[in-house]
Coordinates of C-alpha atoms in Angstrom, one line a residue:
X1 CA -26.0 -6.4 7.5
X2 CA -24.3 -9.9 7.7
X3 CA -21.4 -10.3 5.5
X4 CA -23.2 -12.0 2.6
X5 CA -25.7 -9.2 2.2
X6 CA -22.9 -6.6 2.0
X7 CA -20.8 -8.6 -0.6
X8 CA -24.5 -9.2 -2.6
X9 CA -24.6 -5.2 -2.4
X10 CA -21.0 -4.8 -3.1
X11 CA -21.5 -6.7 -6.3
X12 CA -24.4 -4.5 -7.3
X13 CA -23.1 -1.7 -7.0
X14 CA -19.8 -2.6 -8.9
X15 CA -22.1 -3.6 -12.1
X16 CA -24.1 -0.7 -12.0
X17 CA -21.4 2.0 -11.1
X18 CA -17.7 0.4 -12.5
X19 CA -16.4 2.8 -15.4
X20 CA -15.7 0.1 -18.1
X21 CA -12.5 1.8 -19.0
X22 CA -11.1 1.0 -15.7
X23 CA -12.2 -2.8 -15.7
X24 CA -9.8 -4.9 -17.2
X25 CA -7.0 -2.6 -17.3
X26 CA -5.3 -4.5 -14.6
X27 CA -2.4 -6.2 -15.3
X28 CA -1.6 -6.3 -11.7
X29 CA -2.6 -5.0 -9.0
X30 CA -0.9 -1.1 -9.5
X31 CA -1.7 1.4 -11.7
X32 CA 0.6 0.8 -14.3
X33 CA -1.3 1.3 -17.0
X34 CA -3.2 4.3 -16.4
X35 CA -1.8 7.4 -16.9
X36 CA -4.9 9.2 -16.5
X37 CA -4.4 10.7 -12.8
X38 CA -7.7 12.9 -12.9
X39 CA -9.6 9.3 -13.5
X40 CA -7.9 7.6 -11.3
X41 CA -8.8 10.3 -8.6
X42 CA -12.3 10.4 -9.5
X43 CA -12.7 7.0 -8.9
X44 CA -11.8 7.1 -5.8
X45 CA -14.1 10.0 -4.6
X46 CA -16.9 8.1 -6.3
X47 CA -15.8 4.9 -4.1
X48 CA -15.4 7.1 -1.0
X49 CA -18.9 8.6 -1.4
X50 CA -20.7 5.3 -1.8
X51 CA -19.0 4.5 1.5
X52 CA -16.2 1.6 0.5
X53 CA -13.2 3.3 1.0
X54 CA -12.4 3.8 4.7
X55 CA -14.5 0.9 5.5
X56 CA -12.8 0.2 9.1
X57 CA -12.3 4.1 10.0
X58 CA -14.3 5.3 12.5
X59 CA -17.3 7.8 11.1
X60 CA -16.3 11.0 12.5
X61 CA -13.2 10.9 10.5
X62 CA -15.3 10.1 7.0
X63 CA -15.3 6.7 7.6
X64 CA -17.9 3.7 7.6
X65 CA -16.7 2.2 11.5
X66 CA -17.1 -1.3 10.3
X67 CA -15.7 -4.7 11.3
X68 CA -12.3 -5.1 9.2
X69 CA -13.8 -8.4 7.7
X70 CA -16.2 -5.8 5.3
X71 CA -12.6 -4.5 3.8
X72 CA -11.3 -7.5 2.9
X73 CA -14.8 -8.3 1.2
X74 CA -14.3 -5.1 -1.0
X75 CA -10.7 -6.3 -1.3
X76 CA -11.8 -9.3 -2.8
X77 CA -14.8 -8.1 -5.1
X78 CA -12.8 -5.3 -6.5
X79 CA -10.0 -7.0 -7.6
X80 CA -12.2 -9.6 -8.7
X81 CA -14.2 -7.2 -11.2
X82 CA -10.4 -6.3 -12.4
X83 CA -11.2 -2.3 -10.9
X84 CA -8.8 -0.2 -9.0
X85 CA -8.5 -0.3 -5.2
X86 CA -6.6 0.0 -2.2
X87 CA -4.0 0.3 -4.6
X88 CA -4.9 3.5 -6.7
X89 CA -3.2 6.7 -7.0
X90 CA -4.5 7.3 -3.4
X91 CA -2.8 4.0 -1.5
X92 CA -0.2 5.7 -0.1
X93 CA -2.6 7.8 1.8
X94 CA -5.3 4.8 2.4
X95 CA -2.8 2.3 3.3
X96 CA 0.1 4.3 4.9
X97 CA -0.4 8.1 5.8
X98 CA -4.1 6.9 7.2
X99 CA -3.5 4.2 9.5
X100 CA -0.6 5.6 10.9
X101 CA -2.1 8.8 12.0
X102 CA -5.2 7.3 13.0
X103 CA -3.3 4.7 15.9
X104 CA -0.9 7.8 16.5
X105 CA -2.3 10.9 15.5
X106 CA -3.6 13.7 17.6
X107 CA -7.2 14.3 17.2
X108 CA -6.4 17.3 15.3
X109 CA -4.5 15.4 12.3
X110 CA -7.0 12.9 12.6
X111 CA -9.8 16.0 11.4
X112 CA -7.1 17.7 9.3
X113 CA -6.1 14.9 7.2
X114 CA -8.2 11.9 6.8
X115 CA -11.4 13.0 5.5
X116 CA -9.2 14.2 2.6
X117 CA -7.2 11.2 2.3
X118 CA -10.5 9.0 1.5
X119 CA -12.1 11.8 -1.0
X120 CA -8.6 12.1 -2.9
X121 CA -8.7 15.8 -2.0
X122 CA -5.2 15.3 -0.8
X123 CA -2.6 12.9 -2.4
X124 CA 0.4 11.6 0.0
X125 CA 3.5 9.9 -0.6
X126 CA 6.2 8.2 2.0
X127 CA 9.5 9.2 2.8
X128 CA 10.8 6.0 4.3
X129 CA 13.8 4.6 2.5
X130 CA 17.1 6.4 1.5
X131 CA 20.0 5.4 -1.3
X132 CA 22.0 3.8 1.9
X133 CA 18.8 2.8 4.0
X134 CA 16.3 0.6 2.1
X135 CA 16.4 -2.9 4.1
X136 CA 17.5 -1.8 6.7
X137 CA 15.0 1.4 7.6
X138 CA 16.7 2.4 10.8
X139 CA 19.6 3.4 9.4
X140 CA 18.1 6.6 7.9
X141 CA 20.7 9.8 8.2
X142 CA 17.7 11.9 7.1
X143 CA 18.1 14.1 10.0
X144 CA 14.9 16.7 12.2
X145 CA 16.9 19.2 13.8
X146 CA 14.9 21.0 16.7
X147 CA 14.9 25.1 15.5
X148 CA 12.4 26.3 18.7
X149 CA 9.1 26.6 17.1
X150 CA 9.7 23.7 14.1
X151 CA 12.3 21.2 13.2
X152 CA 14.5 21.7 10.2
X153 CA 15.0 18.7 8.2
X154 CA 17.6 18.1 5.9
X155 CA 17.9 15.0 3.6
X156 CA 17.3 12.3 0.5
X157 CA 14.8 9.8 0.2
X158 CA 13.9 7.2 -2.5
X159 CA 11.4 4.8 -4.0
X160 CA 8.7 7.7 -3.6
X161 CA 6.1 6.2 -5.2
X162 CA 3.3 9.6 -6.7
X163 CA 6.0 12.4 -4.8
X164 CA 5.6 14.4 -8.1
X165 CA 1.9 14.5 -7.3
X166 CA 1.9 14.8 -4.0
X167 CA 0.1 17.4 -1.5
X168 CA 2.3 15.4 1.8
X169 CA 4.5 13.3 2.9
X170 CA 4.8 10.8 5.5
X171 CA 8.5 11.0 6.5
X172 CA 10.8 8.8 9.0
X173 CA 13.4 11.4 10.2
X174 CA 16.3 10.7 12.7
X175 CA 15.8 12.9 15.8
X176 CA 18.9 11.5 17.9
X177 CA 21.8 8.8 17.9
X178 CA 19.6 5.9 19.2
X179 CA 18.9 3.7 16.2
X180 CA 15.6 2.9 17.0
X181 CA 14.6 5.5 19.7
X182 CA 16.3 8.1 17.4
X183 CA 13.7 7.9 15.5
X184 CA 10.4 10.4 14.8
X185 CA 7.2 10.5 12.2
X186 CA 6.1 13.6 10.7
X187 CA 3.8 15.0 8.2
X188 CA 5.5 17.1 5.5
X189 CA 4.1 19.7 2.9
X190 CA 5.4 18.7 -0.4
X191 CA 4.5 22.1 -1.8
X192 CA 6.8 24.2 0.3
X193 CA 10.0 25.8 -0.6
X194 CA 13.5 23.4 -0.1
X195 CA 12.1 20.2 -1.5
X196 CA 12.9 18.6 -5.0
X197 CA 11.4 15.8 -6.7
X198 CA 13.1 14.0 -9.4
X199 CA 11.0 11.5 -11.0
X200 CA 13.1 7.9 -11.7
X201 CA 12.5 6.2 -15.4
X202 CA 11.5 2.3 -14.5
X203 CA 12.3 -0.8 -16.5
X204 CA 8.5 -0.5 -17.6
X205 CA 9.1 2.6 -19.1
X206 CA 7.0 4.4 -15.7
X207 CA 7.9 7.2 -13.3
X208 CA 5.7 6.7 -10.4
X209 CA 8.5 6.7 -8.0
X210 CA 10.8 9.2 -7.0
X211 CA 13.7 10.5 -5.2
X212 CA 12.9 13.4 -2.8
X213 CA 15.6 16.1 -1.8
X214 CA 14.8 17.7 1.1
X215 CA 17.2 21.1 2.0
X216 CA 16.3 23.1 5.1
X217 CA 12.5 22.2 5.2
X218 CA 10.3 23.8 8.1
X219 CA 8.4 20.9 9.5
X220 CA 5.9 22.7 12.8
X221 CA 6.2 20.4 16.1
X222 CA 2.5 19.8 15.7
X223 CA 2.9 17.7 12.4
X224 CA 4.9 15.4 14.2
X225 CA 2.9 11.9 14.2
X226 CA 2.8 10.3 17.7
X227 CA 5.9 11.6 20.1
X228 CA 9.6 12.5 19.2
X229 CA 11.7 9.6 19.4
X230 CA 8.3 7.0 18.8
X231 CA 8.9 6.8 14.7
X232 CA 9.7 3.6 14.6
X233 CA 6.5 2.4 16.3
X234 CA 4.5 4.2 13.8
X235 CA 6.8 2.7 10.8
X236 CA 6.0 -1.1 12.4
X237 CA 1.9 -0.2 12.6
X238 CA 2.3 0.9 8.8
X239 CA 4.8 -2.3 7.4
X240 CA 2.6 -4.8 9.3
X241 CA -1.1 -3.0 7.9
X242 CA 0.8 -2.3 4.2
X243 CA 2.4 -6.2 4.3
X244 CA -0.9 -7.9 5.1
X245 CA -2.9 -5.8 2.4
X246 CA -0.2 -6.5 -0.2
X247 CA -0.7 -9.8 0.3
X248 CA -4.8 -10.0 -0.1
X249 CA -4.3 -8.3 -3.0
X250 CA -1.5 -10.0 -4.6
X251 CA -3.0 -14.0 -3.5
X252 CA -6.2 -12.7 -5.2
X253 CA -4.9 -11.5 -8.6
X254 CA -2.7 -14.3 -8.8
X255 CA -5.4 -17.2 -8.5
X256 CA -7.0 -14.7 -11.4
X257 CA -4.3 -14.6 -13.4
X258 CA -3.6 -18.5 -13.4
X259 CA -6.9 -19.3 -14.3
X260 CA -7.2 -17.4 -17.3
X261 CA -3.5 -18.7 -17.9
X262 CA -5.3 -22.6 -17.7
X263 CA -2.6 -24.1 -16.3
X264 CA -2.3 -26.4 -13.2
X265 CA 1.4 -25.4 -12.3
X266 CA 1.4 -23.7 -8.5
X267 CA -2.0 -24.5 -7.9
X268 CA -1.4 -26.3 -4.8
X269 CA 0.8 -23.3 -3.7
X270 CA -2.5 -20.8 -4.0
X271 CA -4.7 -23.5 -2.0
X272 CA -2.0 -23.3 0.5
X273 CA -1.7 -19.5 0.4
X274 CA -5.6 -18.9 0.6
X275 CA -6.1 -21.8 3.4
X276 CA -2.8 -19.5 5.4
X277 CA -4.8 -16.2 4.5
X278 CA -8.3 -17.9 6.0
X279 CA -6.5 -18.6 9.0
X280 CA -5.9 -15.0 9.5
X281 CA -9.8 -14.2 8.5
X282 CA -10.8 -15.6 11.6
X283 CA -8.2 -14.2 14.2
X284 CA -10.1 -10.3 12.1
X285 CA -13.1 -11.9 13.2
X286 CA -12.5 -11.9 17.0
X287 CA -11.0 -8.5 16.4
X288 CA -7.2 -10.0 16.8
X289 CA -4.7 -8.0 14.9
X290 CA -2.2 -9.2 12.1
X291 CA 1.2 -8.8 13.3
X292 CA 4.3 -11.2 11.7
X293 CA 1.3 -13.0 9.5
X294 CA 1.3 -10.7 7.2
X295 CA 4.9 -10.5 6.4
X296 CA 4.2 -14.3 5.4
X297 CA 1.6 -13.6 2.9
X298 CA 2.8 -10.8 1.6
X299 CA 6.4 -12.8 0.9
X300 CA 4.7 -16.1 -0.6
X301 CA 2.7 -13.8 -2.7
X302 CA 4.7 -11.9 -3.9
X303 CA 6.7 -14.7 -5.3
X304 CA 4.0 -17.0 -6.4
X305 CA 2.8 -13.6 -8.9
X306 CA 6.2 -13.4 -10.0
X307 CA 6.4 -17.1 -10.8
X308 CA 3.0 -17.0 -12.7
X309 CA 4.2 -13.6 -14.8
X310 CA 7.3 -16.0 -15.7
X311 CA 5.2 -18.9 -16.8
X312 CA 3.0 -16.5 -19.3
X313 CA 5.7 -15.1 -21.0
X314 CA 7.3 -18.5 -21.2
X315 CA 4.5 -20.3 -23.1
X316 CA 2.5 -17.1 -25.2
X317 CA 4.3 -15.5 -28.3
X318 CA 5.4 -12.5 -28.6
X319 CA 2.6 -10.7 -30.2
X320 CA 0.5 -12.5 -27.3
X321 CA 2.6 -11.2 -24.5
X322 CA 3.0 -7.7 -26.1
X323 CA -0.6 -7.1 -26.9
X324 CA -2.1 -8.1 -23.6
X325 CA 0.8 -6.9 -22.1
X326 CA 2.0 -9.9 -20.0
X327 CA 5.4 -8.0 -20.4
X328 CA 4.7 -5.3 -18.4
X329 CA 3.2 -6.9 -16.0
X330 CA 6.3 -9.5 -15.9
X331 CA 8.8 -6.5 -15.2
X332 CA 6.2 -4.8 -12.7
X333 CA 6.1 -8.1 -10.5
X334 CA 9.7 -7.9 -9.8
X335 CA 9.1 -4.9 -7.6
X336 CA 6.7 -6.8 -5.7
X337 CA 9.0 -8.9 -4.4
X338 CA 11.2 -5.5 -3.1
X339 CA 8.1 -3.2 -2.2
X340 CA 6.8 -3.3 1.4
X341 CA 10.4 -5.3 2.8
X342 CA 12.1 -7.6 0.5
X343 CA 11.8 -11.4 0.4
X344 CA 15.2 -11.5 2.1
X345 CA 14.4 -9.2 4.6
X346 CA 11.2 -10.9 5.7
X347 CA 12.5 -14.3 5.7
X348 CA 14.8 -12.8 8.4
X349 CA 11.7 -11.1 10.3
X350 CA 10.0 -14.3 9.9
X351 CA 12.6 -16.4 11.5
X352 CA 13.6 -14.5 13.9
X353 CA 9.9 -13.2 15.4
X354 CA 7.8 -16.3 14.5
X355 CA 9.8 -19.1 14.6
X356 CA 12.4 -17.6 17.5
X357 CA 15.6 -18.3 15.6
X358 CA 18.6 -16.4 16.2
X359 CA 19.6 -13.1 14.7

């Protein structure tokens, strides 16, 4: 079907099948106000089962093999009917564990794993940054030590966002001295012995994310993602699929939020945002991919949301801003401009990759 049909039947099927205590709950784009995990993971399974989740994965592996123009549709429609998705207490594993293994997985992971990542049988979180390696990822000391038959990895990670919850882990591990060569992916089970999860209290009063110990873990050589010593390839193909996404989602729920705000402040900054994000609708068309781009719309994004939280807090009153709670979503956008690189960091990507400055 053409593109129109499937967003016509996209629409149908969100008015006939969105639970109502899910729509509107949305003060962002995360699940900050749900703390109803068992719905959330329902919701999911009924998404993957109607066939929207996993929309660009091929079929053998659960998904629906379509065009990556048909995800951005659902994108777009979901967030517009204020519902869950992408984002959801499966993202990690739809928008990092997933793509990852399926550009680097073996074809075993790919049958272990990814079926159970769309149905929400399996929840995943990401080991990437450390207390003394957030901007700078490949400086990790988490270290894979090579034991015969597995690797022994010893180590701390933070900013785990659902590690409490989660069945694995997709974890950046330093396997030598190179900084970036030195570097290897693997898939971790969060439920064996030598791991500890301490949950960290957010400004919003939240504990989604986490710090995760790790003391002597077994890791088999077949969970490693891709080859020993290729980690940070499979860290760039999630950043640059996790950036982009961000981005949609974030461009989308502001140009919501500002029009039920009524104000004409930044406007011209979301008609430039969406005409940027058009642009890079039609290199997904001819089946290009979305390298540096997306760093650029997930950075002016992130900033316009945090501008537009600023403004409603600025001009409601307090019972206003409490009730509907433009509060919480005004300390949750600060993240936004942290989570998935921060601004700083991406300015510096930009400039040096797309415009060729020096370093």
């Amino acid at each position: 079907m053409n593109e129109e049909e499937y967003r016509r039947k996209l629409r149908e099927w969100i008015s006939q099948n969105a639970p109502r205590n899910l729509m509107g709950k949305k003060i962002l784009f995360d699940t900050v106000e749900i703390d109803n995990y068992e719905e959330l993971r329902n919701w999911q399974r009924k998404l993957y089962e109607a066939g929207y989740l996993g929309i660009t994965w091929p079929k053998e592996y659960g998904g629906q093999g379509l065009d990556p123009i048909y995800e951005i549709i659902a994108y777009e429609e979901f967030i517009r009917a204020g519902l869950p998705y992408g984002r959801s207490l499966g993202s990690i594993g739809l928008m990092v564990a997933g793509p990852a293994i399926l550009k680097h997985g073996n074809e075993e992971q790919k049958k272990k794993y990814l079926k159970r990542i769309l149905s929400a049988e399996d929840i995943w979180c990401q080991g990437f940054s450390e207390p003394q390696a957030g901007s700078d990822l490949a400086n990790i000391k988490t270290r894979a030590e090579d034991r015969g038959d597995y690797l022994e990895i010893n180590g701390q990670k933070i900013w785990s966002s659902y590690a409490h919850l989660a069945d694995y882990m997709l974890l950046l591990a330093r396997t030598g001295e190179d900084k970036y060569k030195g570097l290897t992916m693997f898939i971790v089970n969060m439920k064996q012995e030598g791991i500890k999860v301490s949950p960290i209290t957010q400004i919003t009063g939240k504990s989604e994310f986490n710090v995760v110990y790790l003391n002597s873990v077994k890791v088999p050589k077949e969970n490693i993602v891709g080859k020993v010593g290729e980690g940070w390839s499979v860290a760039m193909t999630v950043l640059n699929h996790e950036r982009f996404f961000l981005g949609v989602t974030m461009l989308f729920v502001s140009k919501m939020l500002l029009e039920k705000l009524r104000v004409k402040e930044l406007e011209e900054e979301i008609k430039g945002l969406e005409a940027f994000y058009k642009r890079l609708l039609i290199k997904i068309r001819r089946g290009e991919e979305i390298d540096v781009e997306g760093a650029v719309l997930k950075l002016v994004s992130s900033e316009i949301l945090q501008r537009i939280y600023e403004i409603a807090v600025s001009q409601y009153d307090l019972e206003t801003i409490m009730e509907d709670n433009w509060y919480l979503g005004m300390l949750a956008s600060r993240g936004r401009t942290i989570a998935g690189g921060t601004s700083e960091i991406l300015r510096n990507l930009i400039g040096e990759r797309l415009l060729k400055l020096p370093k």
